[in-house]
Tab-separated table of C-alpha atoms (C1' of nucleotides) in Angstrom:
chain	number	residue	atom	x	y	z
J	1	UNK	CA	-7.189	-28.742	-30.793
J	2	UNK	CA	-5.834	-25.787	-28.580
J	3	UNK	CA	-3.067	-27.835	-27.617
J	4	UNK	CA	-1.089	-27.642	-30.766
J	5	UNK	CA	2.604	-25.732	-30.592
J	6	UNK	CA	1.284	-22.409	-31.476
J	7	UNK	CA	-0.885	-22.689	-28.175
J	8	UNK	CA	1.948	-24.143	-26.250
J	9	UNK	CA	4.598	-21.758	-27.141
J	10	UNK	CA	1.878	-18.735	-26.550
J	11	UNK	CA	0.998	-20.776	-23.034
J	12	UNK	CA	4.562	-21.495	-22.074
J	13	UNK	CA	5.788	-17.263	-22.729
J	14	UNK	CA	2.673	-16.408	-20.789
J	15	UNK	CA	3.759	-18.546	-18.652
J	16	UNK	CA	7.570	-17.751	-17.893
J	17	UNK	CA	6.543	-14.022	-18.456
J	18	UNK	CA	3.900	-14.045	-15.461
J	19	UNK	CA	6.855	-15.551	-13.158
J	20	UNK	CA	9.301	-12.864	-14.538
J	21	UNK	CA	7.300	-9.734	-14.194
J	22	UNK	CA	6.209	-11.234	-10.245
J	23	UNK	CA	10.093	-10.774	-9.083
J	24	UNK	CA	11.161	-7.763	-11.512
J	25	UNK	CA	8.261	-6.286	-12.641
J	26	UNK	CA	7.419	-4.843	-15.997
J	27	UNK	CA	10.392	-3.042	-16.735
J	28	UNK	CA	12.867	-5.712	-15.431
J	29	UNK	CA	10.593	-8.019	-17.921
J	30	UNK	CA	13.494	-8.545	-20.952
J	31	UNK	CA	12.766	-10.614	-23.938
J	32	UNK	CA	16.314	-12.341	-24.011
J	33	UNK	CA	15.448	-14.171	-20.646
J	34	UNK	CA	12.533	-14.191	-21.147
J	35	UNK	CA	12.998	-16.123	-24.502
J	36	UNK	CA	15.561	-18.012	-23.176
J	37	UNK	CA	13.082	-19.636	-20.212
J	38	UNK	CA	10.872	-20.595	-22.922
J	39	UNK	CA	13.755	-22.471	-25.459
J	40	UNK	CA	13.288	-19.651	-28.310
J	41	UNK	CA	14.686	-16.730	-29.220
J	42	UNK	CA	13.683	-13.268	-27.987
J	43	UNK	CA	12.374	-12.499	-32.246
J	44	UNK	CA	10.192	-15.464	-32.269
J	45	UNK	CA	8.078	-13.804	-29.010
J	46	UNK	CA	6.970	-11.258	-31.778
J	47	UNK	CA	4.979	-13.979	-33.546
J	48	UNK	CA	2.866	-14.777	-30.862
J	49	UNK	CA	2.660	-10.774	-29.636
J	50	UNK	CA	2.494	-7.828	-31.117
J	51	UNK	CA	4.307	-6.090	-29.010
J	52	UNK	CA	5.742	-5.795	-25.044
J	53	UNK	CA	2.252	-3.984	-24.074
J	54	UNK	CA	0.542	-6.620	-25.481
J	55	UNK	CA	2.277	-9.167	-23.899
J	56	UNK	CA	2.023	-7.245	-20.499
J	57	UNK	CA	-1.598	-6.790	-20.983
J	58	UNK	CA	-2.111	-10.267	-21.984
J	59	UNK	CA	0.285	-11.554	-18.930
J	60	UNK	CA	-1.813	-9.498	-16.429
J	61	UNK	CA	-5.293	-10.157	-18.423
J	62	UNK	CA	-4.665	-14.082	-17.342
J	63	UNK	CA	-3.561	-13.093	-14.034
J	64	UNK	CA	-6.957	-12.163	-13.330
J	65	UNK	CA	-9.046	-14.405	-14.957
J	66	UNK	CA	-7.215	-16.921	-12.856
J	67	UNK	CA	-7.439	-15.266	-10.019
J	68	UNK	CA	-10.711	-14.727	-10.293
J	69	UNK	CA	-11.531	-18.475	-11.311
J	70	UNK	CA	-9.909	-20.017	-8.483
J	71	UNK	CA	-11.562	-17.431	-5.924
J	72	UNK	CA	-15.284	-18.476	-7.409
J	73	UNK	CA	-13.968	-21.801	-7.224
J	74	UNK	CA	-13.625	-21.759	-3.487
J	75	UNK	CA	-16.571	-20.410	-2.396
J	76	UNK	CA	-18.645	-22.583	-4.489
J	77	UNK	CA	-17.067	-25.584	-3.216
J	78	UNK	CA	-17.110	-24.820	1.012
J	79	UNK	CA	-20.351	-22.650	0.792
J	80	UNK	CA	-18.874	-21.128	3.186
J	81	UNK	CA	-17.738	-17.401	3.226
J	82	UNK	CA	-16.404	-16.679	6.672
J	83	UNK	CA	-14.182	-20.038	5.680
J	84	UNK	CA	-13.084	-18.370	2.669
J	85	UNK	CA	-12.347	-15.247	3.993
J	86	UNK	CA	-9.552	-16.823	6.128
J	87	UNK	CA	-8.490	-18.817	3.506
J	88	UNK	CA	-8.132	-15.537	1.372
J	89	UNK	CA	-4.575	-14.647	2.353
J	90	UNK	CA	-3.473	-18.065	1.291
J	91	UNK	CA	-3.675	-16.814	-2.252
J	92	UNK	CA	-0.689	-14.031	-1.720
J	93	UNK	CA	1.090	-16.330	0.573
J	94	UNK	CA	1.489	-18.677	-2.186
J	95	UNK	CA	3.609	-15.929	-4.540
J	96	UNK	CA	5.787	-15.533	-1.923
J	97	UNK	CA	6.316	-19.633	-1.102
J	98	UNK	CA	7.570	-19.553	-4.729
J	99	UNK	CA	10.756	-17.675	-5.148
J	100	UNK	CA	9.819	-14.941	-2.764
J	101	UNK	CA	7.720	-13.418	-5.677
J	102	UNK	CA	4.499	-11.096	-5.609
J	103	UNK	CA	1.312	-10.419	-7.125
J	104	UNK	CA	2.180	-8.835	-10.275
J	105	UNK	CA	-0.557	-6.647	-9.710
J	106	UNK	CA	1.117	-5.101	-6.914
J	107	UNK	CA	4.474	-4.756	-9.006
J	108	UNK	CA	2.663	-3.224	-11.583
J	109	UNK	CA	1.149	-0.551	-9.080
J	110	UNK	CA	4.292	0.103	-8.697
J	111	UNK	CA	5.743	0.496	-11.786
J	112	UNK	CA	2.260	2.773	-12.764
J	113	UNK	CA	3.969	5.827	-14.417
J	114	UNK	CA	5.916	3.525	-16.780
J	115	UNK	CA	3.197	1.397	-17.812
J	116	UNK	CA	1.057	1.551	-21.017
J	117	UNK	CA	-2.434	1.827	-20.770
J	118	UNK	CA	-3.825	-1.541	-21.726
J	119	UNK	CA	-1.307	-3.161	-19.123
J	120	UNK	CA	-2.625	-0.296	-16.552
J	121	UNK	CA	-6.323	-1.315	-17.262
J	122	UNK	CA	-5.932	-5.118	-16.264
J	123	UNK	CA	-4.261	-4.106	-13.493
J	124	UNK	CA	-6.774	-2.334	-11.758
J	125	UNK	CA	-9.144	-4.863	-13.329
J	126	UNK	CA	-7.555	-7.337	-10.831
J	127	UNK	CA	-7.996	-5.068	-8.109
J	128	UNK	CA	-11.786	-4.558	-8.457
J	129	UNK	CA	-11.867	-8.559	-8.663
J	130	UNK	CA	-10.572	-8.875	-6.178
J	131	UNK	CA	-12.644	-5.953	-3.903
J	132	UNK	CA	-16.104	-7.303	-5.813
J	133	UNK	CA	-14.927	-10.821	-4.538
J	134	UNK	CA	-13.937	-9.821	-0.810
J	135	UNK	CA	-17.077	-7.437	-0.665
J	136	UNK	CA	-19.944	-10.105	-1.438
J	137	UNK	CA	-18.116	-12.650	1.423
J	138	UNK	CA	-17.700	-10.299	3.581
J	139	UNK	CA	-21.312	-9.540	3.070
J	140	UNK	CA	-22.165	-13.007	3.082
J	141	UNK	CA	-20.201	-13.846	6.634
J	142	UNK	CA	-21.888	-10.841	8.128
J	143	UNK	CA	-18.986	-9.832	9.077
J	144	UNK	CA	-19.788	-6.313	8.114
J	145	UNK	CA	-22.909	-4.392	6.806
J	146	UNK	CA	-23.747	-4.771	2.854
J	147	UNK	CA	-23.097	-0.872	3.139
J	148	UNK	CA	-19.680	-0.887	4.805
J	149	UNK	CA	-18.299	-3.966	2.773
J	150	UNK	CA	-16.983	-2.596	-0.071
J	151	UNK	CA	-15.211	0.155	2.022
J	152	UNK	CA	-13.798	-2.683	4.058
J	153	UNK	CA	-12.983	-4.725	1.107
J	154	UNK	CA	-10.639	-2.639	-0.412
J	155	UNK	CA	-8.720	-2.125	3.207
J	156	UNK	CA	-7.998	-5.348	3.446
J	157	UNK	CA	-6.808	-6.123	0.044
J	158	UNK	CA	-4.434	-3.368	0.199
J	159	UNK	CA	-3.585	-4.518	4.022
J	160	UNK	CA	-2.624	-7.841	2.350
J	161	UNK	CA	-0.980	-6.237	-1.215
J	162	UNK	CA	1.557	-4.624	1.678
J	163	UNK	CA	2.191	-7.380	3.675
J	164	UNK	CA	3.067	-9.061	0.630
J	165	UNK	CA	5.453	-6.319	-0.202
J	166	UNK	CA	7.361	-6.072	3.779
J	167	UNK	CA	7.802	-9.903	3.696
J	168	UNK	CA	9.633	-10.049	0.312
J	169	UNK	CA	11.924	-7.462	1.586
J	170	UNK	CA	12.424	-9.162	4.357
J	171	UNK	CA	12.217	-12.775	2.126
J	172	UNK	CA	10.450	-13.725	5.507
J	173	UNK	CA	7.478	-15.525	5.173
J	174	UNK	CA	6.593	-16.065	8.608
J	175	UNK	CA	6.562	-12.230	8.716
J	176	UNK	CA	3.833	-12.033	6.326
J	177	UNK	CA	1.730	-14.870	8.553
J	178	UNK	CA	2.589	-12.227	11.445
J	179	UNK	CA	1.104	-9.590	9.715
J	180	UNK	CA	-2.072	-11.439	8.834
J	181	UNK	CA	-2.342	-12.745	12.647
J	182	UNK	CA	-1.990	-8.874	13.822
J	183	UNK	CA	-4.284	-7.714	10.919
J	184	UNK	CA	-6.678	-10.498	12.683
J	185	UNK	CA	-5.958	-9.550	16.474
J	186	UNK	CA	-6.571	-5.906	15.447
J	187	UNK	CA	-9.881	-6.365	14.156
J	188	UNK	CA	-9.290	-6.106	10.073
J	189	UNK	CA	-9.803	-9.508	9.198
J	190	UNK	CA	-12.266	-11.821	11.014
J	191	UNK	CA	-10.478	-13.915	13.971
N	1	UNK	CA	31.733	25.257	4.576
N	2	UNK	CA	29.486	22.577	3.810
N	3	UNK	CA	28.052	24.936	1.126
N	4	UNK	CA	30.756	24.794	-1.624
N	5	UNK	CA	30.145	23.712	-5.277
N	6	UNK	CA	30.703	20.109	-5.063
N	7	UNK	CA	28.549	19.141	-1.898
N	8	UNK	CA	25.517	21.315	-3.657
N	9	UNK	CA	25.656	19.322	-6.463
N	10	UNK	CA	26.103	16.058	-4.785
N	11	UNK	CA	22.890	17.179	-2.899
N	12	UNK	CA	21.210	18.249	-6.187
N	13	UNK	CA	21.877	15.067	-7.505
N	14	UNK	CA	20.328	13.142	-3.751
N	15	UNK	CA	17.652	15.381	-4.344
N	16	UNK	CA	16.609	14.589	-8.017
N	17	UNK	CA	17.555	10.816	-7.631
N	18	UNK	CA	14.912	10.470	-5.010
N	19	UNK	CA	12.301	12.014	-6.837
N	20	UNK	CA	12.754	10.132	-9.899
N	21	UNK	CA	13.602	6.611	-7.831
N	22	UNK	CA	9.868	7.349	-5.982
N	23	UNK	CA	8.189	7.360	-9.551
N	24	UNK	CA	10.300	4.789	-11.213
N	25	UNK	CA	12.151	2.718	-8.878
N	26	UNK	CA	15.700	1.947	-8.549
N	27	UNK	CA	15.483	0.012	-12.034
N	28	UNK	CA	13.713	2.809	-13.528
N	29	UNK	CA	16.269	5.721	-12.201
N	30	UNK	CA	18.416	6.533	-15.277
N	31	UNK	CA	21.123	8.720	-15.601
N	32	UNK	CA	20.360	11.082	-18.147
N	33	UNK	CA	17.474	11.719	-17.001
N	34	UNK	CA	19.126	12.590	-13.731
N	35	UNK	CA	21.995	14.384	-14.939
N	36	UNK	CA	19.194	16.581	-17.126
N	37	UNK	CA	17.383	17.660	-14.024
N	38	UNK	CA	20.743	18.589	-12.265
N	39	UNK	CA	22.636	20.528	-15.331
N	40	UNK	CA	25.280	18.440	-15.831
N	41	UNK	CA	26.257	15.419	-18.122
N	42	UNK	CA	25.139	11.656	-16.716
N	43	UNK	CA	29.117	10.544	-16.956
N	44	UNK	CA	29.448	13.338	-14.276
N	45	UNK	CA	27.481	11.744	-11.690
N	46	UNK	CA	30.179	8.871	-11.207
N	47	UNK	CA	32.535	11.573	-9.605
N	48	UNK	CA	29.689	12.161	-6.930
N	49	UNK	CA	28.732	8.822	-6.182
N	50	UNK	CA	31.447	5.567	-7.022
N	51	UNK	CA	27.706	3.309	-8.852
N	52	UNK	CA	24.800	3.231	-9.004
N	53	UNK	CA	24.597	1.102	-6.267
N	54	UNK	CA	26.044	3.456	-3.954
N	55	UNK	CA	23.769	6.360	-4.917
N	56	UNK	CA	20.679	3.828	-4.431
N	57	UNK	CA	22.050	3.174	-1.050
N	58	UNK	CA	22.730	6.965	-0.208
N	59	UNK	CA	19.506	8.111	-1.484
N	60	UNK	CA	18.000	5.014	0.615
N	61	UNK	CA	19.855	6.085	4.022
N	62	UNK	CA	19.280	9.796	3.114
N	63	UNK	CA	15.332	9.096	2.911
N	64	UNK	CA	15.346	6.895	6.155
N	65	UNK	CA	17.411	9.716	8.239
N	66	UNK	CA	15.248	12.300	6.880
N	67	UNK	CA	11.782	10.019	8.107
N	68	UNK	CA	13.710	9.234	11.599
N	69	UNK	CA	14.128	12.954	12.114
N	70	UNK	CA	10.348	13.979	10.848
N	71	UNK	CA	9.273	11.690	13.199
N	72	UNK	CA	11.001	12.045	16.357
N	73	UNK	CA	10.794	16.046	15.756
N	74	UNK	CA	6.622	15.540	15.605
N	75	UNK	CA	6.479	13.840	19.037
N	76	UNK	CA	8.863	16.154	20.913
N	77	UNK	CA	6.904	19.388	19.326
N	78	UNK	CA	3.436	17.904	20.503
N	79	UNK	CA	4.033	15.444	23.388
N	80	UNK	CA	1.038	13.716	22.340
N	81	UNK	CA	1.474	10.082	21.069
N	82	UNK	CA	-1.988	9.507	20.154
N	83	UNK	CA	-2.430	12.792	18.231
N	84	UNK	CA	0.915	11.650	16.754
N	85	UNK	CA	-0.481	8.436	15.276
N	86	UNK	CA	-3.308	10.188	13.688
N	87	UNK	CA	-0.631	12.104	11.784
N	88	UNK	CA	1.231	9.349	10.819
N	89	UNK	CA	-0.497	8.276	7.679
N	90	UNK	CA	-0.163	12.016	6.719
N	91	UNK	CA	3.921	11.609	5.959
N	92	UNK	CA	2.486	8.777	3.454
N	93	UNK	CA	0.318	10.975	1.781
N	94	UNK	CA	2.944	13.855	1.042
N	95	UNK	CA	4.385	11.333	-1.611
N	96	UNK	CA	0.997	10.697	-3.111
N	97	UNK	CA	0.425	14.569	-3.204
N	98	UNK	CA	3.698	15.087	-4.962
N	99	UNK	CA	3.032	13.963	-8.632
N	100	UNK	CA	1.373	10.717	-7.389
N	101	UNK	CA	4.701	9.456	-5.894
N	102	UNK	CA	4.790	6.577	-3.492
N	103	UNK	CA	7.583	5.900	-0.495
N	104	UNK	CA	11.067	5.175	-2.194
N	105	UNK	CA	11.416	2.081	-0.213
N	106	UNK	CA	7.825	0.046	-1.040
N	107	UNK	CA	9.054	0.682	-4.360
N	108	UNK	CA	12.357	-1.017	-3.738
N	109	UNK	CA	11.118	-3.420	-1.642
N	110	UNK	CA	9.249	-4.931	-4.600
N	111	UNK	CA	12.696	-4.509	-6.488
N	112	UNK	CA	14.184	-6.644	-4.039
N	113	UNK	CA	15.554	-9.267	-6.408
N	114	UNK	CA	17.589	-6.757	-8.198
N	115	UNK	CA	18.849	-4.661	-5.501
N	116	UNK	CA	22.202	-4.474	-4.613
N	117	UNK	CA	22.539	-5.701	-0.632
N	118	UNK	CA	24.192	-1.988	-0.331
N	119	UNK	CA	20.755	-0.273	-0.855
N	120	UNK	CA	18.957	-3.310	0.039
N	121	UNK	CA	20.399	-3.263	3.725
N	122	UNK	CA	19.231	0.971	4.445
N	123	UNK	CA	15.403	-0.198	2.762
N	124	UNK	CA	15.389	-2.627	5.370
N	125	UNK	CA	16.701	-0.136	8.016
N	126	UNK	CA	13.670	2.537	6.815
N	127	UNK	CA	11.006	-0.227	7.723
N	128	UNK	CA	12.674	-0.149	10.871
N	129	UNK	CA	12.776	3.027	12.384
N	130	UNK	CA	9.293	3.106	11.055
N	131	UNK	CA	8.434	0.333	13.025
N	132	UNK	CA	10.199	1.203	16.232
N	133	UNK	CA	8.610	4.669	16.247
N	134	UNK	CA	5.600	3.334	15.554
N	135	UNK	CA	5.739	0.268	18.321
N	136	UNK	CA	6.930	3.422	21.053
N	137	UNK	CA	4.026	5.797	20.205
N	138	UNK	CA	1.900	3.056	20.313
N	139	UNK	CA	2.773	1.792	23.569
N	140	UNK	CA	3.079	5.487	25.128
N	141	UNK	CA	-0.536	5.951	23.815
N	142	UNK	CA	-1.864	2.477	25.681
N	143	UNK	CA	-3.349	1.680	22.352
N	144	UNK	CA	-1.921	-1.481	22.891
N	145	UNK	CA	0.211	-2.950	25.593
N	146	UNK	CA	3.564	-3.198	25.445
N	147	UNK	CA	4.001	-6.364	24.466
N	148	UNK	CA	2.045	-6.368	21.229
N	149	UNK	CA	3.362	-2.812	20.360
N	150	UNK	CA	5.836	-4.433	17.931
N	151	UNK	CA	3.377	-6.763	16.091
N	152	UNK	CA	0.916	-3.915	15.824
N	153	UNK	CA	3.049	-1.378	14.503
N	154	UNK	CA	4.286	-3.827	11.995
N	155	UNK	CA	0.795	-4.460	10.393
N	156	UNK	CA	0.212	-0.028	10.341
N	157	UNK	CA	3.497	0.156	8.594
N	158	UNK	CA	2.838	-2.543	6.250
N	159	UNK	CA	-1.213	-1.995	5.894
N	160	UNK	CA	0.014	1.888	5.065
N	161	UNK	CA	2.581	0.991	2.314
N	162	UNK	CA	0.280	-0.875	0.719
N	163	UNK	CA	-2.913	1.716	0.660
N	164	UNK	CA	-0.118	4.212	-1.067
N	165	UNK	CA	0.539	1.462	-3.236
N	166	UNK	CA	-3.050	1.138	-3.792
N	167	UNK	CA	-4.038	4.345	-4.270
N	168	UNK	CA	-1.017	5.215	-6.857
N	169	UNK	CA	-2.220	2.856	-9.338
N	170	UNK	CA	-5.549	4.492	-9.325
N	171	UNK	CA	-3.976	7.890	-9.148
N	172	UNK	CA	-6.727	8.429	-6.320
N	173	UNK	CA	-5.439	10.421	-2.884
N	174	UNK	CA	-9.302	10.354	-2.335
N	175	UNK	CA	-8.940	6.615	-2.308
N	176	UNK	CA	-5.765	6.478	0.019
N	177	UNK	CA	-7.596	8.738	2.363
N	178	UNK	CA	-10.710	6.185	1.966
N	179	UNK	CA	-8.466	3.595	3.118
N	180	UNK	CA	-7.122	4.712	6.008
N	181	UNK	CA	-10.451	5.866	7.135
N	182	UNK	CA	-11.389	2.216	6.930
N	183	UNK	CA	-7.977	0.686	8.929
N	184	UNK	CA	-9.329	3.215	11.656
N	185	UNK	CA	-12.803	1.670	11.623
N	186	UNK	CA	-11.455	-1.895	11.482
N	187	UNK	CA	-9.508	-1.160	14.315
N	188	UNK	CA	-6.349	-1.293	13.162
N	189	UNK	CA	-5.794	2.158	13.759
N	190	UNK	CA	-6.886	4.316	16.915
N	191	UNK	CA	-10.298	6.547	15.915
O	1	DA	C1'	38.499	18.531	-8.128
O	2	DC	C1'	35.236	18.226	-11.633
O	3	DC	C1'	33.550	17.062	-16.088
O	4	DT	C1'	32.852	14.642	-20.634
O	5	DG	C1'	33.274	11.975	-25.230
O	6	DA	C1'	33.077	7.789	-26.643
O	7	DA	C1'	32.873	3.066	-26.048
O	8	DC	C1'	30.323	-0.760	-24.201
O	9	DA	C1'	26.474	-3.858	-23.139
O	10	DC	C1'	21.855	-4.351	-23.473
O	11	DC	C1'	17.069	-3.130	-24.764
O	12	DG	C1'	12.644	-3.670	-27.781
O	13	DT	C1'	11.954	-4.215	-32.368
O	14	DT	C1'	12.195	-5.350	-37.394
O	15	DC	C1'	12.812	-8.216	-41.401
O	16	DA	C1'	14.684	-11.176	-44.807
O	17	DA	C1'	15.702	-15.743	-44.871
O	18	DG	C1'	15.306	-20.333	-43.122
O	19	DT	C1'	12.473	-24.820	-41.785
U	1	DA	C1'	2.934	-21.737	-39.442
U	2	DC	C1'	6.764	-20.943	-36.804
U	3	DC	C1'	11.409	-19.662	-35.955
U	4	DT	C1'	15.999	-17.183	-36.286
U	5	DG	C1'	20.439	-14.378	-37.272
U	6	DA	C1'	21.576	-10.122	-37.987
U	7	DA	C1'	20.808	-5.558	-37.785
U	8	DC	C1'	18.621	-1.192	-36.142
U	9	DA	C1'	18.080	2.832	-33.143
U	10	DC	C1'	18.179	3.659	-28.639
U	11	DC	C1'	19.633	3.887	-23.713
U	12	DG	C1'	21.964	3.048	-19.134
U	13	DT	C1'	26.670	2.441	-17.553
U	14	DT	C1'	31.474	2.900	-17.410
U	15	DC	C1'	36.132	4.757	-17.875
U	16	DA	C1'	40.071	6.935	-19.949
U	17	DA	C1'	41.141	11.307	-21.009
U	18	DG	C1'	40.406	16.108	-20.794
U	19	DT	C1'	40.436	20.857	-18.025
DNA sequence: ACCTGAACACCGTTCAAGT
DNA sequence: ACCTGAACACCGTTCAAGT
């Protein structure tokens, strides 16, 4: 079974740890809350993780892989890429629905020159995920050529990353649907 | 005079903070580290500035005054809005240029949740002269009527803060540049 | 006025001891 | 196997006490 309590304690810090690092990044990231979210104490988090890079690495490892699993997921069920390319910002919009939080990607770019290295990798791993994903339905949609898509790919995830990051300063969600209407109106996203 | 001992080191100590707060955030700022780079011991800093909350918040207004100013000064020296807005993304890039610093208040702006309101309130007000510049030049240069001058200038602002974002976490002012070049072909920019 | 030593609270981490 | 209390070395923050 996976589901036994090693798994579940491992699941549930990953977990509580994700949400954490989303609204205080990396560095605001403590054990002591962190273990206290979970029901354990902040020792017993060094049984299922070697250390805070590891956890960070394995926090923003997941992030990805789920990210990238649900984005797969909803092209192959509409078949339809110019559909999915609207429903794209719906994936940050949903961070922010929950506690005002962000992608912990974007938190993480941030936070860059205080980050060890394995965190730093899966951080930019979710980026190019991200860019490989937007690039092949853009593609797809025709919205742009197959040579300008990756070029436009990466504009509008990083169009979207700061949108993310006005509206939670703002903890104003319909100011991040604003900025995804005027991204559309100017011409960045397809109307 | 304005001159004397204490107000140098008080700017000494503006001066370092926003470096240091532009690679590490607000959370990441420390006080020895900031009392190193200005010669003096980190208790020291406390007859300067009352907390740490109130040198977040004058660092915050300093870097939003300093902006403002930049800003106007370029559009009464050339008179040219839309020569203006090319320039824009250039004040961006300085930070990016400078040890692979990104604007002091995208980083706080994902600190949000543990910002005092203090500091808080002038990030807010740094978006907004941003904005309102922006939403002016925009409007002077008919790239947009008047009416949707606001909305547009929004998206630039936020589409801008997050290709610095971006690029930081590659360390890659090849890939900011990249980006920009691509808001300007979407359209979200004027060619 | 300007500065600092020293205390304080908190951090990631370790480890022997518990279940 | 999984967890914990207690301790460690360290660090950001604060304040009473110096000059």
């Amino acid at each position: 079974m996976s589901n036994d309590a090693s798994s579940n304690s491992r699941e549930r810090i990953l977990a509580a740890a994700t949400r954490l690092a989303q609204a205080h990044g990396y560095g605001g990231l403590n054990y002591r809350d962190l273990a206290d979210e979970v029901g354990i104490k902040a020792a017993s988090i060094y049984h299922h993780f070697e250390s805070k890079a590891d956890l960070g690495a394995a926090v923003a490892r997941r992030y990805w892989e789920n990210s990238a699993a649900a984005l797969d997921d909803m092209l192959a069920k509409s078949q339809d890429p110019l559909r999915c390319l609207r429903h794209y910002p719906d994936t940050f919009r949903k961070a922010l629905e929950t506690g005002n939080r962000i992608c912990l990607c974007s938190f993480m770019a941030a936070e860059t020159d205080d980050l060890p290295e394995v965190v730093m990798k899966e951080v930019r791993t979710f980026a190019d995920v991200n860019v490989t994903w937007l690039s092949k339905v853009l593609s797809a949609a025709a919205v742009v050529g197959s040579r300008e898509s990756k070029q436009r790919a990466r504009a509008i995830f990083a169009a979207i990353a700061g949108a993310q990051l006005i509206a939670r300063s703002r903890s104003d969600l319909a100011l991040y649907d604003a900025l995804i209407e005027s991204y559309r109106k100017a011409g960045l996203l397809p109307a």
